[in-house]
Amino acid sequence: MNLIEICVNCPGTEIARRIAAALIEQRLVACANVHSPIESRYRWKGNVEQEAEVPLVVKTREELFGRVAEAIKTMHPYETPSIIGTAASQVDPAYLDWIYAETKEPID
């Protein structure tokens, strides 16, 4: 059993909340953190851009990363959203049990 945190920057709080709610409803993630807006700078299609974004962090089973990423892509307005998963090396066993209880088994 492994936990993964997935971070995706959203163009606003409402979009981050909508994605979080859908992922929880679908039982793809156990919980989500919608953070305060940040300033992002990046190169996109040859131009340097600067935008306010809202980081969304969701927690789930490591084996659900692909399904979570695909679900995010269907709801996210960006052409190429940043979807980054980081495996947790240390997790309290009771918290990990809760993550597994609140998410569904992946279908292979």
PDB file of N, CA and C in Angstrom:
ATOM      1  N   MET A   1       0.840  -1.174   0.000  1.00  0.00           N
ATOM      2  CA  MET A   1       0.000   0.000   0.000  1.00  0.00           C
ATOM      3  C   MET A   1       0.887   1.241   0.000  1.00  0.00           C
ATOM      4  N   ASN A   2       0.633   2.122  -0.973  1.00  0.00           N
ATOM      5  CA  ASN A   2       1.414   3.348  -1.094  1.00  0.00           C
ATOM      6  C   ASN A   2       0.502   4.544  -1.327  1.00  0.00           C
ATOM      7  N   LEU A   3       0.877   5.657  -0.730  1.00  0.00           N
ATOM      8  CA  LEU A   3       0.160   6.917  -0.878  1.00  0.00           C
ATOM      9  C   LEU A   3       0.902   7.800  -1.869  1.00  0.00           C
ATOM     10  N   ILE A   4       0.129   8.537  -2.671  1.00  0.00           N
ATOM     11  CA  ILE A   4       0.710   9.519  -3.570  1.00  0.00           C
ATOM     12  C   ILE A   4      -0.055  10.827  -3.410  1.00  0.00           C
ATOM     13  N   GLU A   5       0.684  11.932  -3.427  1.00  0.00           N
ATOM     14  CA  GLU A   5       0.082  13.256  -3.476  1.00  0.00           C
ATOM     15  C   GLU A   5       0.224  13.759  -4.903  1.00  0.00           C
ATOM     16  N   ILE A   6      -0.857  14.275  -5.438  1.00  0.00           N
ATOM     17  CA  ILE A   6      -0.856  14.788  -6.800  1.00  0.00           C
ATOM     18  C   ILE A   6      -1.155  16.277  -6.737  1.00  0.00           C
ATOM     19  N   CYS A   7      -0.280  17.063  -7.329  1.00  0.00           N
ATOM     20  CA  CYS A   7      -0.434  18.516  -7.358  1.00  0.00           C
ATOM     21  C   CYS A   7      -0.753  18.958  -8.783  1.00  0.00           C
ATOM     22  N   VAL A   8      -1.726  19.830  -8.886  1.00  0.00           N
ATOM     23  CA  VAL A   8      -2.071  20.422 -10.183  1.00  0.00           C
ATOM     24  C   VAL A   8      -2.423  21.885  -9.941  1.00  0.00           C
ATOM     25  N   ASN A   9      -1.859  22.777 -10.729  1.00  0.00           N
ATOM     26  CA  ASN A   9      -2.190  24.195 -10.627  1.00  0.00           C
ATOM     27  C   ASN A   9      -3.420  24.480 -11.473  1.00  0.00           C
ATOM     28  N   CYS A  10      -4.337  25.242 -10.900  1.00  0.00           N
ATOM     29  CA  CYS A  10      -5.593  25.583 -11.566  1.00  0.00           C
ATOM     30  C   CYS A  10      -5.661  27.088 -11.780  1.00  0.00           C
ATOM     31  N   PRO A  11      -6.429  27.529 -12.793  1.00  0.00           N
ATOM     32  CA  PRO A  11      -6.496  28.966 -13.065  1.00  0.00           C
ATOM     33  C   PRO A  11      -7.348  29.755 -12.071  1.00  0.00           C
ATOM     34  N   GLY A  12      -8.011  29.081 -11.139  1.00  0.00           N
ATOM     35  CA  GLY A  12      -8.812  29.782 -10.150  1.00  0.00           C
ATOM     36  C   GLY A  12      -9.328  28.846  -9.079  1.00  0.00           C
ATOM     37  N   THR A  13      -9.817  29.437  -7.997  1.00  0.00           N
ATOM     38  CA  THR A  13     -10.303  28.659  -6.860  1.00  0.00           C
ATOM     39  C   THR A  13     -11.505  27.807  -7.219  1.00  0.00           C
ATOM     40  N   GLU A  14     -12.447  28.342  -7.974  1.00  0.00           N
ATOM     41  CA  GLU A  14     -13.655  27.581  -8.308  1.00  0.00           C
ATOM     42  C   GLU A  14     -13.334  26.340  -9.136  1.00  0.00           C
ATOM     43  N   ILE A  15     -12.398  26.456 -10.062  1.00  0.00           N
ATOM     44  CA  ILE A  15     -12.017  25.282 -10.862  1.00  0.00           C
ATOM     45  C   ILE A  15     -11.334  24.259  -9.976  1.00  0.00           C
ATOM     46  N   ALA A  16     -10.455  24.701  -9.083  1.00  0.00           N
ATOM     47  CA  ALA A  16      -9.789  23.775  -8.159  1.00  0.00           C
ATOM     48  C   ALA A  16     -10.820  23.068  -7.290  1.00  0.00           C
ATOM     49  N   ARG A  17     -11.792  23.799  -6.786  1.00  0.00           N
ATOM     50  CA  ARG A  17     -12.848  23.195  -5.952  1.00  0.00           C
ATOM     51  C   ARG A  17     -13.685  22.203  -6.738  1.00  0.00           C
ATOM     52  N   ARG A  18     -14.011  22.539  -7.978  1.00  0.00           N
ATOM     53  CA  ARG A  18     -14.822  21.658  -8.818  1.00  0.00           C
ATOM     54  C   ARG A  18     -14.083  20.356  -9.109  1.00  0.00           C
ATOM     55  N   ILE A  19     -12.801  20.456  -9.438  1.00  0.00           N
ATOM     56  CA  ILE A  19     -12.006  19.251  -9.703  1.00  0.00           C
ATOM     57  C   ILE A  19     -11.899  18.413  -8.432  1.00  0.00           C
ATOM     58  N   ALA A  20     -11.620  19.060  -7.294  1.00  0.00           N
ATOM     59  CA  ALA A  20     -11.503  18.344  -6.025  1.00  0.00           C
ATOM     60  C   ALA A  20     -12.793  17.603  -5.698  1.00  0.00           C
ATOM     61  N   ALA A  21     -13.920  18.287  -5.821  1.00  0.00           N
ATOM     62  CA  ALA A  21     -15.211  17.664  -5.492  1.00  0.00           C
ATOM     63  C   ALA A  21     -15.497  16.461  -6.390  1.00  0.00           C
ATOM     64  N   ALA A  22     -15.213  16.600  -7.679  1.00  0.00           N
ATOM     65  CA  ALA A  22     -15.473  15.489  -8.607  1.00  0.00           C
ATOM     66  C   ALA A  22     -14.585  14.290  -8.303  1.00  0.00           C
ATOM     67  N   LEU A  23     -13.312  14.530  -8.010  1.00  0.00           N
ATOM     68  CA  LEU A  23     -12.398  13.420  -7.711  1.00  0.00           C
ATOM     69  C   LEU A  23     -12.797  12.705  -6.425  1.00  0.00           C
ATOM     70  N   ILE A  24     -13.249  13.464  -5.428  1.00  0.00           N
ATOM     71  CA  ILE A  24     -13.711  12.850  -4.180  1.00  0.00           C
ATOM     72  C   ILE A  24     -15.007  12.082  -4.427  1.00  0.00           C
ATOM     73  N   GLU A  25     -15.926  12.676  -5.163  1.00  0.00           N
ATOM     74  CA  GLU A  25     -17.199  12.016  -5.471  1.00  0.00           C
ATOM     75  C   GLU A  25     -16.979  10.692  -6.211  1.00  0.00           C
ATOM     76  N   GLN A  26     -16.026  10.680  -7.127  1.00  0.00           N
ATOM     77  CA  GLN A  26     -15.718   9.466  -7.904  1.00  0.00           C
ATOM     78  C   GLN A  26     -14.885   8.460  -7.109  1.00  0.00           C
ATOM     79  N   ARG A  27     -14.508   8.829  -5.891  1.00  0.00           N
ATOM     80  CA  ARG A  27     -13.683   8.000  -5.008  1.00  0.00           C
ATOM     81  C   ARG A  27     -12.307   7.714  -5.613  1.00  0.00           C
ATOM     82  N   LEU A  28     -11.827   8.644  -6.445  1.00  0.00           N
ATOM     83  CA  LEU A  28     -10.477   8.532  -6.995  1.00  0.00           C
ATOM     84  C   LEU A  28      -9.445   9.079  -6.016  1.00  0.00           C
ATOM     85  N   VAL A  29      -9.865   9.991  -5.152  1.00  0.00           N
ATOM     86  CA  VAL A  29      -8.994  10.542  -4.109  1.00  0.00           C
ATOM     87  C   VAL A  29      -9.765  10.545  -2.797  1.00  0.00           C
ATOM     88  N   ALA A  30      -9.030  10.523  -1.692  1.00  0.00           N
ATOM     89  CA  ALA A  30      -9.669  10.555  -0.383  1.00  0.00           C
ATOM     90  C   ALA A  30      -9.897  11.983   0.097  1.00  0.00           C
ATOM     91  N   CYS A  31      -8.997  12.894  -0.275  1.00  0.00           N
ATOM     92  CA  CYS A  31      -9.121  14.275   0.180  1.00  0.00           C
ATOM     93  C   CYS A  31      -8.372  15.198  -0.767  1.00  0.00           C
ATOM     94  N   ALA A  32      -8.637  16.488  -0.596  1.00  0.00           N
ATOM     95  CA  ALA A  32      -8.012  17.498  -1.451  1.00  0.00           C
ATOM     96  C   ALA A  32      -7.754  18.753  -0.646  1.00  0.00           C
ATOM     97  N   ASN A  33      -6.676  19.434  -0.978  1.00  0.00           N
ATOM     98  CA  ASN A  33      -6.334  20.720  -0.373  1.00  0.00           C
ATOM     99  C   ASN A  33      -6.307  21.765  -1.477  1.00  0.00           C
ATOM    100  N   VAL A  34      -7.158  22.773  -1.350  1.00  0.00           N
ATOM    101  CA  VAL A  34      -7.165  23.906  -2.270  1.00  0.00           C
ATOM    102  C   VAL A  34      -6.379  25.013  -1.575  1.00  0.00           C
ATOM    103  N   HIS A  35      -5.263  25.380  -2.174  1.00  0.00           N
ATOM    104  CA  HIS A  35      -4.363  26.356  -1.558  1.00  0.00           C
ATOM    105  C   HIS A  35      -4.703  27.778  -1.998  1.00  0.00           C
ATOM    106  N   SER A  36      -4.041  28.730  -1.373  1.00  0.00           N
ATOM    107  CA  SER A  36      -4.179  30.141  -1.739  1.00  0.00           C
ATOM    108  C   SER A  36      -3.518  30.384  -3.091  1.00  0.00           C
ATOM    109  N   PRO A  37      -3.962  31.398  -3.807  1.00  0.00           N
ATOM    110  CA  PRO A  37      -3.353  31.701  -5.104  1.00  0.00           C
ATOM    111  C   PRO A  37      -1.858  31.991  -4.992  1.00  0.00           C
ATOM    112  N   ILE A  38      -1.157  31.610  -6.040  1.00  0.00           N
ATOM    113  CA  ILE A  38       0.275  31.857  -6.171  1.00  0.00           C
ATOM    114  C   ILE A  38       0.518  32.560  -7.498  1.00  0.00           C
ATOM    115  N   GLU A  39       1.707  33.093  -7.669  1.00  0.00           N
ATOM    116  CA  GLU A  39       2.099  33.654  -8.956  1.00  0.00           C
ATOM    117  C   GLU A  39       2.953  32.629  -9.673  1.00  0.00           C
ATOM    118  N   SER A  40       2.552  32.278 -10.880  1.00  0.00           N
ATOM    119  CA  SER A  40       3.312  31.323 -11.680  1.00  0.00           C
ATOM    120  C   SER A  40       3.919  32.023 -12.885  1.00  0.00           C
ATOM    121  N   ARG A  41       5.152  31.677 -13.181  1.00  0.00           N
ATOM    122  CA  ARG A  41       5.834  32.180 -14.382  1.00  0.00           C
ATOM    123  C   ARG A  41       6.332  30.964 -15.141  1.00  0.00           C
ATOM    124  N   TYR A  42       6.123  30.983 -16.445  1.00  0.00           N
ATOM    125  CA  TYR A  42       6.479  29.819 -17.252  1.00  0.00           C
ATOM    126  C   TYR A  42       6.587  30.218 -18.723  1.00  0.00           C
ATOM    127  N   ARG A  43       7.241  29.353 -19.464  1.00  0.00           N
ATOM    128  CA  ARG A  43       7.333  29.554 -20.906  1.00  0.00           C
ATOM    129  C   ARG A  43       6.255  28.687 -21.559  1.00  0.00           C
ATOM    130  N   TRP A  44       5.460  29.291 -22.432  1.00  0.00           N
ATOM    131  CA  TRP A  44       4.400  28.559 -23.114  1.00  0.00           C
ATOM    132  C   TRP A  44       4.338  29.022 -24.557  1.00  0.00           C
ATOM    133  N   LYS A  45       4.567  28.082 -25.469  1.00  0.00           N
ATOM    134  CA  LYS A  45       4.502  28.349 -26.906  1.00  0.00           C
ATOM    135  C   LYS A  45       5.353  29.547 -27.305  1.00  0.00           C
ATOM    136  N   GLY A  46       6.574  29.580 -26.739  1.00  0.00           N
ATOM    137  CA  GLY A  46       7.542  30.597 -27.110  1.00  0.00           C
ATOM    138  C   GLY A  46       7.459  31.905 -26.341  1.00  0.00           C
ATOM    139  N   ASN A  47       6.477  32.041 -25.480  1.00  0.00           N
ATOM    140  CA  ASN A  47       6.313  33.278 -24.716  1.00  0.00           C
ATOM    141  C   ASN A  47       6.483  33.008 -23.226  1.00  0.00           C
ATOM    142  N   VAL A  48       7.035  33.991 -22.520  1.00  0.00           N
ATOM    143  CA  VAL A  48       7.112  33.905 -21.071  1.00  0.00           C
ATOM    144  C   VAL A  48       5.807  34.476 -20.518  1.00  0.00           C
ATOM    145  N   GLU A  49       5.116  33.675 -19.725  1.00  0.00           N
ATOM    146  CA  GLU A  49       3.811  34.030 -19.182  1.00  0.00           C
ATOM    147  C   GLU A  49       3.902  34.229 -17.672  1.00  0.00           C
ATOM    148  N   GLN A  50       2.967  34.979 -17.137  1.00  0.00           N
ATOM    149  CA  GLN A  50       2.828  35.187 -15.697  1.00  0.00           C
ATOM    150  C   GLN A  50       1.339  35.186 -15.391  1.00  0.00           C
ATOM    151  N   GLU A  51       0.917  34.288 -14.504  1.00  0.00           N
ATOM    152  CA  GLU A  51      -0.503  34.166 -14.164  1.00  0.00           C
ATOM    153  C   GLU A  51      -0.660  33.829 -12.691  1.00  0.00           C
ATOM    154  N   ALA A  52      -1.792  34.177 -12.137  1.00  0.00           N
ATOM    155  CA  ALA A  52      -2.166  33.699 -10.806  1.00  0.00           C
ATOM    156  C   ALA A  52      -2.755  32.301 -10.979  1.00  0.00           C
ATOM    157  N   GLU A  53      -2.340  31.379 -10.137  1.00  0.00           N
ATOM    158  CA  GLU A  53      -2.868  30.020 -10.174  1.00  0.00           C
ATOM    159  C   GLU A  53      -3.158  29.555  -8.750  1.00  0.00           C
ATOM    160  N   VAL A  54      -4.008  28.554  -8.641  1.00  0.00           N
ATOM    161  CA  VAL A  54      -4.373  27.983  -7.352  1.00  0.00           C
ATOM    162  C   VAL A  54      -3.902  26.533  -7.324  1.00  0.00           C
ATOM    163  N   PRO A  55      -2.941  26.208  -6.451  1.00  0.00           N
ATOM    164  CA  PRO A  55      -2.485  24.828  -6.344  1.00  0.00           C
ATOM    165  C   PRO A  55      -3.559  23.949  -5.691  1.00  0.00           C
ATOM    166  N   LEU A  56      -3.775  22.800  -6.288  1.00  0.00           N
ATOM    167  CA  LEU A  56      -4.672  21.781  -5.752  1.00  0.00           C
ATOM    168  C   LEU A  56      -3.831  20.550  -5.476  1.00  0.00           C
ATOM    169  N   VAL A  57      -3.893  20.026  -4.252  1.00  0.00           N
ATOM    170  CA  VAL A  57      -3.159  18.813  -3.879  1.00  0.00           C
ATOM    171  C   VAL A  57      -4.184  17.774  -3.450  1.00  0.00           C
ATOM    172  N   VAL A  58      -4.137  16.614  -4.089  1.00  0.00           N
ATOM    173  CA  VAL A  58      -5.041  15.515  -3.736  1.00  0.00           C
ATOM    174  C   VAL A  58      -4.228  14.320  -3.283  1.00  0.00           C
ATOM    175  N   LYS A  59      -4.830  13.497  -2.438  1.00  0.00           N
ATOM    176  CA  LYS A  59      -4.136  12.326  -1.887  1.00  0.00           C
ATOM    177  C   LYS A  59      -4.914  11.076  -2.240  1.00  0.00           C
ATOM    178  N   THR A  60      -4.171  10.060  -2.706  1.00  0.00           N
ATOM    179  CA  THR A  60      -4.810   8.839  -3.168  1.00  0.00           C
ATOM    180  C   THR A  60      -3.830   7.674  -3.146  1.00  0.00           C
ATOM    181  N   ARG A  61      -4.301   6.543  -3.603  1.00  0.00           N
ATOM    182  CA  ARG A  61      -3.456   5.359  -3.770  1.00  0.00           C
ATOM    183  C   ARG A  61      -2.510   5.586  -4.954  1.00  0.00           C
ATOM    184  N   GLU A  62      -1.310   5.138  -4.833  1.00  0.00           N
ATOM    185  CA  GLU A  62      -0.338   5.320  -5.912  1.00  0.00           C
ATOM    186  C   GLU A  62      -0.832   4.716  -7.227  1.00  0.00           C
ATOM    187  N   GLU A  63      -1.498   3.585  -7.151  1.00  0.00           N
ATOM    188  CA  GLU A  63      -1.940   2.901  -8.371  1.00  0.00           C
ATOM    189  C   GLU A  63      -3.089   3.622  -9.087  1.00  0.00           C
ATOM    190  N   LEU A  64      -3.668   4.641  -8.455  1.00  0.00           N
ATOM    191  CA  LEU A  64      -4.740   5.402  -9.095  1.00  0.00           C
ATOM    192  C   LEU A  64      -4.234   6.648  -9.828  1.00  0.00           C
ATOM    193  N   PHE A  65      -2.917   6.868  -9.842  1.00  0.00           N
ATOM    194  CA  PHE A  65      -2.378   8.084 -10.465  1.00  0.00           C
ATOM    195  C   PHE A  65      -2.898   8.278 -11.891  1.00  0.00           C
ATOM    196  N   GLY A  66      -2.803   7.274 -12.725  1.00  0.00           N
ATOM    197  CA  GLY A  66      -3.221   7.397 -14.126  1.00  0.00           C
ATOM    198  C   GLY A  66      -4.679   7.780 -14.275  1.00  0.00           C
ATOM    199  N   ARG A  67      -5.541   7.168 -13.479  1.00  0.00           N
ATOM    200  CA  ARG A  67      -6.973   7.477 -13.555  1.00  0.00           C
ATOM    201  C   ARG A  67      -7.256   8.891 -13.052  1.00  0.00           C
ATOM    202  N   VAL A  68      -6.565   9.303 -11.995  1.00  0.00           N
ATOM    203  CA  VAL A  68      -6.740  10.665 -11.480  1.00  0.00           C
ATOM    204  C   VAL A  68      -6.267  11.677 -12.524  1.00  0.00           C
ATOM    205  N   ALA A  69      -5.114  11.428 -13.122  1.00  0.00           N
ATOM    206  CA  ALA A  69      -4.581  12.338 -14.144  1.00  0.00           C
ATOM    207  C   ALA A  69      -5.551  12.467 -15.318  1.00  0.00           C
ATOM    208  N   GLU A  70      -6.103  11.363 -15.770  1.00  0.00           N
ATOM    209  CA  GLU A  70      -7.056  11.413 -16.885  1.00  0.00           C
ATOM    210  C   GLU A  70      -8.320  12.179 -16.506  1.00  0.00           C
ATOM    211  N   ALA A  71      -8.806  11.965 -15.289  1.00  0.00           N
ATOM    212  CA  ALA A  71      -9.995  12.685 -14.836  1.00  0.00           C
ATOM    213  C   ALA A  71      -9.719  14.185 -14.761  1.00  0.00           C
ATOM    214  N   ILE A  72      -8.555  14.559 -14.241  1.00  0.00           N
ATOM    215  CA  ILE A  72      -8.196  15.979 -14.169  1.00  0.00           C
ATOM    216  C   ILE A  72      -8.173  16.584 -15.566  1.00  0.00           C
ATOM    217  N   LYS A  73      -7.576  15.897 -16.515  1.00  0.00           N
ATOM    218  CA  LYS A  73      -7.477  16.423 -17.885  1.00  0.00           C
ATOM    219  C   LYS A  73      -8.846  16.694 -18.496  1.00  0.00           C
ATOM    220  N   THR A  74      -9.846  15.878 -18.149  1.00  0.00           N
ATOM    221  CA  THR A  74     -11.185  16.090 -18.726  1.00  0.00           C
ATOM    222  C   THR A  74     -11.882  17.311 -18.128  1.00  0.00           C
ATOM    223  N   MET A  75     -11.471  17.716 -16.920  1.00  0.00           N
ATOM    224  CA  MET A  75     -12.129  18.838 -16.240  1.00  0.00           C
ATOM    225  C   MET A  75     -11.329  20.127 -16.283  1.00  0.00           C
ATOM    226  N   HIS A  76     -10.050  20.044 -16.579  1.00  0.00           N
ATOM    227  CA  HIS A  76      -9.144  21.192 -16.488  1.00  0.00           C
ATOM    228  C   HIS A  76      -9.169  21.978 -17.787  1.00  0.00           C
ATOM    229  N   PRO A  77      -9.220  23.314 -17.707  1.00  0.00           N
ATOM    230  CA  PRO A  77      -9.280  24.113 -18.935  1.00  0.00           C
ATOM    231  C   PRO A  77      -7.954  24.255 -19.675  1.00  0.00           C
ATOM    232  N   TYR A  78      -6.821  23.953 -19.027  1.00  0.00           N
ATOM    233  CA  TYR A  78      -5.533  24.111 -19.706  1.00  0.00           C
ATOM    234  C   TYR A  78      -5.338  23.009 -20.744  1.00  0.00           C
ATOM    235  N   GLU A  79      -4.665  23.362 -21.802  1.00  0.00           N
ATOM    236  CA  GLU A  79      -4.303  22.380 -22.832  1.00  0.00           C
ATOM    237  C   GLU A  79      -3.372  21.310 -22.256  1.00  0.00           C
ATOM    238  N   THR A  80      -2.424  21.735 -21.422  1.00  0.00           N
ATOM    239  CA  THR A  80      -1.469  20.826 -20.788  1.00  0.00           C
ATOM    240  C   THR A  80      -1.341  21.193 -19.307  1.00  0.00           C
ATOM    241  N   PRO A  81      -2.259  20.701 -18.465  1.00  0.00           N
ATOM    242  CA  PRO A  81      -2.133  21.030 -17.039  1.00  0.00           C
ATOM    243  C   PRO A  81      -0.935  20.324 -16.414  1.00  0.00           C
ATOM    244  N   SER A  82      -0.342  20.966 -15.420  1.00  0.00           N
ATOM    245  CA  SER A  82       0.757  20.323 -14.685  1.00  0.00           C
ATOM    246  C   SER A  82       0.121  19.343 -13.702  1.00  0.00           C
ATOM    247  N   ILE A  83       0.388  18.073 -13.892  1.00  0.00           N
ATOM    248  CA  ILE A  83      -0.134  17.026 -13.014  1.00  0.00           C
ATOM    249  C   ILE A  83       1.077  16.253 -12.534  1.00  0.00           C
ATOM    250  N   ILE A  84       1.452  16.470 -11.273  1.00  0.00           N
ATOM    251  CA  ILE A  84       2.695  15.907 -10.752  1.00  0.00           C
ATOM    252  C   ILE A  84       2.389  15.073  -9.516  1.00  0.00           C
ATOM    253  N   GLY A  85       2.759  13.807  -9.575  1.00  0.00           N
ATOM    254  CA  GLY A  85       2.548  12.913  -8.442  1.00  0.00           C
ATOM    255  C   GLY A  85       3.844  12.683  -7.693  1.00  0.00           C
ATOM    256  N   THR A  86       3.750  12.739  -6.371  1.00  0.00           N
ATOM    257  CA  THR A  86       4.906  12.491  -5.517  1.00  0.00           C
ATOM    258  C   THR A  86       4.531  11.392  -4.529  1.00  0.00           C
ATOM    259  N   ALA A  87       5.268  10.286  -4.595  1.00  0.00           N
ATOM    260  CA  ALA A  87       5.011   9.184  -3.677  1.00  0.00           C
ATOM    261  C   ALA A  87       5.503   9.548  -2.284  1.00  0.00           C
ATOM    262  N   ALA A  88       4.714   9.220  -1.289  1.00  0.00           N
ATOM    263  CA  ALA A  88       5.090   9.484   0.103  1.00  0.00           C
ATOM    264  C   ALA A  88       5.939   8.322   0.606  1.00  0.00           C
ATOM    265  N   SER A  89       7.097   8.639   1.158  1.00  0.00           N
ATOM    266  CA  SER A  89       7.980   7.582   1.645  1.00  0.00           C
ATOM    267  C   SER A  89       7.615   7.140   3.056  1.00  0.00           C
ATOM    268  N   GLN A  90       6.993   8.016   3.823  1.00  0.00           N
ATOM    269  CA  GLN A  90       6.579   7.695   5.189  1.00  0.00           C
ATOM    270  C   GLN A  90       5.150   8.193   5.403  1.00  0.00           C
ATOM    271  N   VAL A  91       4.273   7.292   5.832  1.00  0.00           N
ATOM    272  CA  VAL A  91       2.874   7.656   6.072  1.00  0.00           C
ATOM    273  C   VAL A  91       2.403   6.950   7.334  1.00  0.00           C
ATOM    274  N   ASP A  92       1.707   7.677   8.186  1.00  0.00           N
ATOM    275  CA  ASP A  92       1.122   7.064   9.366  1.00  0.00           C
ATOM    276  C   ASP A  92       0.186   5.935   8.920  1.00  0.00           C
ATOM    277  N   PRO A  93       0.330   4.737   9.481  1.00  0.00           N
ATOM    278  CA  PRO A  93      -0.485   3.596   9.040  1.00  0.00           C
ATOM    279  C   PRO A  93      -1.991   3.844   9.120  1.00  0.00           C
ATOM    280  N   ALA A  94      -2.464   4.514  10.152  1.00  0.00           N
ATOM    281  CA  ALA A  94      -3.900   4.770  10.272  1.00  0.00           C
ATOM    282  C   ALA A  94      -4.384   5.702   9.158  1.00  0.00           C
ATOM    283  N   TYR A  95      -3.575   6.707   8.809  1.00  0.00           N
ATOM    284  CA  TYR A  95      -3.935   7.623   7.723  1.00  0.00           C
ATOM    285  C   TYR A  95      -3.960   6.880   6.391  1.00  0.00           C
ATOM    286  N   LEU A  96      -2.980   6.023   6.170  1.00  0.00           N
ATOM    287  CA  LEU A  96      -2.936   5.242   4.933  1.00  0.00           C
ATOM    288  C   LEU A  96      -4.148   4.322   4.840  1.00  0.00           C
ATOM    289  N   ASP A  97      -4.524   3.695   5.922  1.00  0.00           N
ATOM    290  CA  ASP A  97      -5.731   2.855   5.936  1.00  0.00           C
ATOM    291  C   ASP A  97      -6.955   3.674   5.550  1.00  0.00           C
ATOM    292  N   TRP A  98      -7.042   4.912   6.055  1.00  0.00           N
ATOM    293  CA  TRP A  98      -8.166   5.782   5.727  1.00  0.00           C
ATOM    294  C   TRP A  98      -8.180   6.120   4.236  1.00  0.00           C
ATOM    295  N   ILE A  99      -7.014   6.435   3.675  1.00  0.00           N
ATOM    296  CA  ILE A  99      -6.919   6.733   2.235  1.00  0.00           C
ATOM    297  C   ILE A  99      -7.468   5.555   1.428  1.00  0.00           C
ATOM    298  N   TYR A 100      -7.047   4.352   1.781  1.00  0.00           N
ATOM    299  CA  TYR A 100      -7.492   3.157   1.059  1.00  0.00           C
ATOM    300  C   TYR A 100      -8.977   2.894   1.257  1.00  0.00           C
ATOM    301  N   ALA A 101      -9.500   3.170   2.444  1.00  0.00           N
ATOM    302  CA  ALA A 101     -10.923   2.960   2.703  1.00  0.00           C
ATOM    303  C   ALA A 101     -11.790   3.937   1.913  1.00  0.00           C
ATOM    304  N   GLU A 102     -11.279   5.137   1.651  1.00  0.00           N
ATOM    305  CA  GLU A 102     -12.063   6.175   0.982  1.00  0.00           C
ATOM    306  C   GLU A 102     -11.880   6.213  -0.533  1.00  0.00           C
ATOM    307  N   THR A 103     -11.017   5.390  -1.066  1.00  0.00           N
ATOM    308  CA  THR A 103     -10.820   5.333  -2.513  1.00  0.00           C
ATOM    309  C   THR A 103     -11.181   3.942  -3.004  1.00  0.00           C
ATOM    310  N   LYS A 104     -11.453   3.842  -4.304  1.00  0.00           N
ATOM    311  CA  LYS A 104     -11.880   2.552  -4.821  1.00  0.00           C
ATOM    312  C   LYS A 104     -10.717   1.809  -5.460  1.00  0.00           C
ATOM    313  N   GLU A 105     -10.894   0.524  -5.509  1.00  0.00           N
ATOM    314  CA  GLU A 105      -9.896  -0.335  -6.143  1.00  0.00           C
ATOM    315  C   GLU A 105      -9.757   0.042  -7.611  1.00  0.00           C
ATOM    316  N   PRO A 106      -8.532   0.113  -8.117  1.00  0.00           N
ATOM    317  CA  PRO A 106      -8.366   0.404  -9.552  1.00  0.00           C
ATOM    318  C   PRO A 106      -8.825  -0.779 -10.397  1.00  0.00           C
ATOM    319  N   ILE A 107      -9.372  -0.465 -11.549  1.00  0.00           N
ATOM    320  CA  ILE A 107      -9.787  -1.495 -12.509  1.00  0.00           C
ATOM    321  C   ILE A 107      -8.690  -1.609 -13.545  1.00  0.00           C
ATOM    322  N   ASP A 108      -8.123  -2.774 -13.678  1.00  0.00           N
ATOM    323  CA  ASP A 108      -7.022  -2.956 -14.657  1.00  0.00           C
ATOM    324  C   ASP A 108      -7.525  -3.484 -15.972  1.00  0.00           C
TER     325      ASP A 108
END
